[in-house]
GROMACS .gro file of C-alpha atoms in nm:
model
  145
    1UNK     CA    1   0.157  -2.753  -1.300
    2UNK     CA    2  -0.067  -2.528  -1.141
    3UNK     CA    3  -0.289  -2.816  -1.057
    4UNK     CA    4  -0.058  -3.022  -0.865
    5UNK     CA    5   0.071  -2.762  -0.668
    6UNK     CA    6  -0.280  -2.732  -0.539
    7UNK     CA    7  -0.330  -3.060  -0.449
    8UNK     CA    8   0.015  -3.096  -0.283
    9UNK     CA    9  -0.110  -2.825  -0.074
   10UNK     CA   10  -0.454  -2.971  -0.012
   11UNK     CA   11  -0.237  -3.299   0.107
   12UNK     CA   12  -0.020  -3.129   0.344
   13UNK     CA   13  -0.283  -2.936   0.509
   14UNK     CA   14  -0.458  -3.238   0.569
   15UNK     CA   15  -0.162  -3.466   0.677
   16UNK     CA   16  -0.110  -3.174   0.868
   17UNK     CA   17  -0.448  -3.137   1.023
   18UNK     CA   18  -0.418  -3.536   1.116
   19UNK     CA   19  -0.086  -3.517   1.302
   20UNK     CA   20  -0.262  -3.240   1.505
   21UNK     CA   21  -0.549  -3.483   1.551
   22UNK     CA   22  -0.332  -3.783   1.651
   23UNK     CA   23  -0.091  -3.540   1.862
   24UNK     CA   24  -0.396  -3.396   2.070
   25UNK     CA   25  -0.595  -3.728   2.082
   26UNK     CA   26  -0.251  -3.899   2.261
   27UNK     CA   27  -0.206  -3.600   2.518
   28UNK     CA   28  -0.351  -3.540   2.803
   29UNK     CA   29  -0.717  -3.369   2.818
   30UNK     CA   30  -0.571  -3.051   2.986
   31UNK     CA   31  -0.263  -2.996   2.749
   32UNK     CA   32  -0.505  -3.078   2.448
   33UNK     CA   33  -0.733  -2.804   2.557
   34UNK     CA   34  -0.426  -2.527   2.585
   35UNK     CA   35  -0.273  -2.650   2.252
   36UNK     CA   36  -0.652  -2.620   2.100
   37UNK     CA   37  -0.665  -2.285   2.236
   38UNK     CA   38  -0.324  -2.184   2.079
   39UNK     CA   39  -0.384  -2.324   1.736
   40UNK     CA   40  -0.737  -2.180   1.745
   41UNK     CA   41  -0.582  -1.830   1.827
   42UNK     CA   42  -0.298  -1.878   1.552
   43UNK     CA   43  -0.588  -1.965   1.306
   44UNK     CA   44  -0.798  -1.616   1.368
   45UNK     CA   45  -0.477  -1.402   1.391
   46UNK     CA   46  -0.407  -1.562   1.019
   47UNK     CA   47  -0.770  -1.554   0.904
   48UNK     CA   48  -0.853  -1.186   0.930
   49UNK     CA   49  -0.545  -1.046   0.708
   50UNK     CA   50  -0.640  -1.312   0.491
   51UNK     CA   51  -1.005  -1.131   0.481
   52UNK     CA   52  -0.884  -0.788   0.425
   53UNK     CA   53  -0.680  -0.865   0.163
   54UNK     CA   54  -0.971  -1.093   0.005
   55UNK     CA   55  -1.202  -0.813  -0.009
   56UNK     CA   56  -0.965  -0.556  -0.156
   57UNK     CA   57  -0.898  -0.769  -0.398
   58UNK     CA   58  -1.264  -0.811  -0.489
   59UNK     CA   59  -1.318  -0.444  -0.513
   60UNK     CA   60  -1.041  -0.418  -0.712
   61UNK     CA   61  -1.191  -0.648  -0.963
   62UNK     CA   62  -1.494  -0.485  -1.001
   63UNK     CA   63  -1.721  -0.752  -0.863
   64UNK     CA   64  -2.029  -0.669  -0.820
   65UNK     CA   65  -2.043  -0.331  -0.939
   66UNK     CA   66  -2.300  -0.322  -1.150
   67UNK     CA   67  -2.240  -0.228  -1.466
   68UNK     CA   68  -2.408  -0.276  -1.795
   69UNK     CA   69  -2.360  -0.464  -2.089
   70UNK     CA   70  -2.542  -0.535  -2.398
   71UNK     CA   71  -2.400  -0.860  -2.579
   72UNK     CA   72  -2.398  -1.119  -2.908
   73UNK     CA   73  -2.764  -0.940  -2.894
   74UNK     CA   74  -2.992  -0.843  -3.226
   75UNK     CA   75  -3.238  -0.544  -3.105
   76UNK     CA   76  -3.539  -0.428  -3.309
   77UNK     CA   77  -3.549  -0.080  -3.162
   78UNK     CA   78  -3.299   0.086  -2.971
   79UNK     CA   79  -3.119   0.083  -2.659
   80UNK     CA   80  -3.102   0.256  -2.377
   81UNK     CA   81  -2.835   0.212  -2.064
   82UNK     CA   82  -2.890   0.483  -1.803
   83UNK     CA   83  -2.669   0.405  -1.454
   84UNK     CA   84  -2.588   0.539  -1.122
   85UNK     CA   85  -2.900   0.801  -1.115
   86UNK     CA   86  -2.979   1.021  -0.816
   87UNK     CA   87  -3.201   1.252  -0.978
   88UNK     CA   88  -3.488   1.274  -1.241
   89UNK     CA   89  -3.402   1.071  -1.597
   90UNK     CA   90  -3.654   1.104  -1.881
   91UNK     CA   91  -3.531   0.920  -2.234
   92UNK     CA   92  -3.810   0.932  -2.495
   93UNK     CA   93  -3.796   0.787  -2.782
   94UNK     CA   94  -3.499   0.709  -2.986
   95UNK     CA   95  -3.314   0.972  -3.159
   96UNK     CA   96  -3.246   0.864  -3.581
   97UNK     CA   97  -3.322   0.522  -3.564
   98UNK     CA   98  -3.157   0.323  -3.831
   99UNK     CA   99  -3.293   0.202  -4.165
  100UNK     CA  100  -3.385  -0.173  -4.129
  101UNK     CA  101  -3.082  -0.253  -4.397
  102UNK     CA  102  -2.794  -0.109  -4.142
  103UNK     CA  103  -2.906  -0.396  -3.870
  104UNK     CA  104  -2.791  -0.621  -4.163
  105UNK     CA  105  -2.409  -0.499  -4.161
  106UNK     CA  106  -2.098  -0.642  -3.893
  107UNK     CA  107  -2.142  -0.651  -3.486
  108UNK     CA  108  -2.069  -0.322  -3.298
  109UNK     CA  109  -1.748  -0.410  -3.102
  110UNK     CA  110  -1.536  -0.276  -2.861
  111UNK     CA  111  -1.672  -0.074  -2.512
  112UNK     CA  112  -1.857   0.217  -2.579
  113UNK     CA  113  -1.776   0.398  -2.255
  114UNK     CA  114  -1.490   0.393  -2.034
  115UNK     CA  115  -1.473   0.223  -1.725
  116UNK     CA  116  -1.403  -0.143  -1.782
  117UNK     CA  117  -1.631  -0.376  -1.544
  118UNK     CA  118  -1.841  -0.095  -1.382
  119UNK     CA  119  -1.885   0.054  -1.713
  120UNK     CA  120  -2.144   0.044  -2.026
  121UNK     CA  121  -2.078  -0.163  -2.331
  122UNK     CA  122  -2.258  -0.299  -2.622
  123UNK     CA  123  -2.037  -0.561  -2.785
  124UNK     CA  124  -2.125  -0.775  -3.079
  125UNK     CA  125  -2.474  -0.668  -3.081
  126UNK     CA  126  -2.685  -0.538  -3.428
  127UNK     CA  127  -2.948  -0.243  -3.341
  128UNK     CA  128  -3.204  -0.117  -3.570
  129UNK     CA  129  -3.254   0.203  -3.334
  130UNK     CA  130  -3.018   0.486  -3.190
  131UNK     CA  131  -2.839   0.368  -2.877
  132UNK     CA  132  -2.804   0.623  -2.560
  133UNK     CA  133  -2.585   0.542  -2.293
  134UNK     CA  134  -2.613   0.809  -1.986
  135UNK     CA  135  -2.339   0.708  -1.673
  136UNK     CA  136  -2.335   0.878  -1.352
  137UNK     CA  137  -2.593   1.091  -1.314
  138UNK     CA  138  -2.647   1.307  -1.035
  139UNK     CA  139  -2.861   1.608  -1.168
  140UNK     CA  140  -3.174   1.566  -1.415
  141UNK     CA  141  -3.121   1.426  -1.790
  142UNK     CA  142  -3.386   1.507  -2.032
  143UNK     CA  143  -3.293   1.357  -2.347
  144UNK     CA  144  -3.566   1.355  -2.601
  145UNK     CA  145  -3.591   1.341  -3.018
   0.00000   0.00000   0.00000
């Protein structure tokens, strides 16, 4: 359904865009160049709400805004996701890794951290090591064993 509706619209834009053709081809050089002018004017005056409203909606997804993700993955250590840092971040090593029998057991699932796109996740991944996940960070993080 969905489909067909597209190319119906397709098709009349571009019926439409050849009556336009044949209507300014058949007119004199002088009215063609007005109703060019007006058409192009109608065209920009639609265009630029059109932009707005397709960047909001961009931003409103979340494209593009960086966030990190750890998936269907099998790590031999641990993992660490540190994001959004505008100070000093030191990790060190990883805090109670597992015992090599525990990466054996079912996925991790589910995000880890709140904030959907933008956010941190580890999803149907096995570690053998302590995971850290650090978000925003705007002072200094010293996180050590």
């Amino acid at each position: 359904m969905r489909r067909t509706v597209v190319w119906a619209g397709l098709l009349a834009v571009g019926v439409g865009l050849v009556g336009l053709g044949v209507f300014l081809g058949v007119t004199r050089l002088d009215d063609a160049d007005k109703w060019g002018s007006v058409v192009a004017a109608t065209v920009a005056v639609l265009g630029l709400p059109l932009t707005a409203y397709g960047v909001l909606l961009a931003r409103r997804q979340g494209g593009g805004t960086g966030g990190q993700s750890v998936t269907g993955s099998v790590v031999g250590g641990g993992v660490a996701q540190v994001r959004g840092v505008r100070g000093n971040v030191r990790i060190g090593t990883p805090a109670s890794p597992a015992p090599p029998a525990a990466a054996a057991g079912p996925p991790t699932s589910g995000a880890t951290a709140p904030g959907g796109s933008g956010g941190q996740s580890i999803t149907g991944s096995w570690t053998a090591g302590g995971t850290r996940q650090v978000d925003d960070v705007v002072g200094d993080v010293d996180v050590e064993r």
